[in-house]
XYZ file of C-alpha atoms in Angstrom:
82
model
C -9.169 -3.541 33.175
C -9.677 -2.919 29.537
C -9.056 -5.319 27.042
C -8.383 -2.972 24.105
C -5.521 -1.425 22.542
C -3.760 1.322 24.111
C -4.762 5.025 22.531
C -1.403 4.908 20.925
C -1.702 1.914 18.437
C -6.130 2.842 18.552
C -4.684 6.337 16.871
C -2.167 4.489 14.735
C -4.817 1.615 13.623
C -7.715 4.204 12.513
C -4.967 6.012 11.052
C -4.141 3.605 8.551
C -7.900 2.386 8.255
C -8.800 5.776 6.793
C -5.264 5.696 4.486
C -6.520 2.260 3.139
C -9.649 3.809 2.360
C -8.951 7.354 1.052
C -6.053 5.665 -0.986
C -5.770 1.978 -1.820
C -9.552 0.963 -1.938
C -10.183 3.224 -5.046
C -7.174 1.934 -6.660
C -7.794 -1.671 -6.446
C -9.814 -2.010 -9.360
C -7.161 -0.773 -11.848
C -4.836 -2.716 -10.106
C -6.073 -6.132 -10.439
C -7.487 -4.948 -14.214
C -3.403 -4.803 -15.377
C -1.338 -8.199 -14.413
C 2.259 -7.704 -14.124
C 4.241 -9.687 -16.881
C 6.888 -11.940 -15.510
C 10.364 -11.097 -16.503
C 9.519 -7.303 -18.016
C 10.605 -4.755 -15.730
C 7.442 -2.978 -15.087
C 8.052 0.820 -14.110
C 4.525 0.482 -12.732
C 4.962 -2.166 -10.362
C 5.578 -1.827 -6.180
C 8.971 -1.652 -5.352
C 10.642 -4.225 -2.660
C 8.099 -7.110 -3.190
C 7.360 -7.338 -7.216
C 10.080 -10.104 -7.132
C 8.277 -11.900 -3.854
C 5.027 -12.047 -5.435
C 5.912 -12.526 -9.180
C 2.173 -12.890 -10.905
C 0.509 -11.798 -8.315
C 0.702 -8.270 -8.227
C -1.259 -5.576 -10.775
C 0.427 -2.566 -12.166
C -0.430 1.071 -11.417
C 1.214 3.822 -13.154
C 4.217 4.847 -11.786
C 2.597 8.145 -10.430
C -0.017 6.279 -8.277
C 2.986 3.953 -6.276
C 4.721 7.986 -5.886
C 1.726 9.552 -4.487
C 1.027 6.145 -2.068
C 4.634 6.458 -1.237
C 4.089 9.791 -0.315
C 1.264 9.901 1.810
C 2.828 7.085 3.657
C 5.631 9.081 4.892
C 3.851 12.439 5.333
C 1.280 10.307 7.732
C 4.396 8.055 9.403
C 3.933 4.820 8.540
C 6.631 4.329 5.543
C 8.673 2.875 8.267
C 6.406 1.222 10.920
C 6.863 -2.635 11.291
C 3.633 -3.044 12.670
């Protein structure tokens, strides 16, 4: 008996491997370059968790959160609780 993952979550894991990659890794620098400001509302900022995580989280223009957004649900994973 195998001890790995079934293909299904294999698939889904290298799936969001490669997203990380192609998408977040390149952005990380600018990111962590541009510190969120507590109490401005920063257009720039992730939506859902900037209140969670209040100085810890970077700002990318609002056009880099869109595209992530989108490529998360073209791919299926906007939604997954994994």
């Amino acid at each position: 008996m195998s001890a790995g993952l079934p293909p299904e979550l294999d698939a889904l894991k290298n799936n969001i491997r490669q997203i990380v990659k192609d998408e977040c890794y390149p952005l990380e620098t600018e990111f962590l370059a541009n510190p969120s400001q507590d109490g401005v509302d920063e257009p720039g900022a992730p939506r859902g968790i900037a209140e969670a995580l209040s100085g810890l989280l970077g700002v990318l223009p609002e056009a880099a959160w869109d595209r992530l957004n989108k490529v998360s649900k073209d791919t299926g994973i906007y939604t997954s609780f994994v």
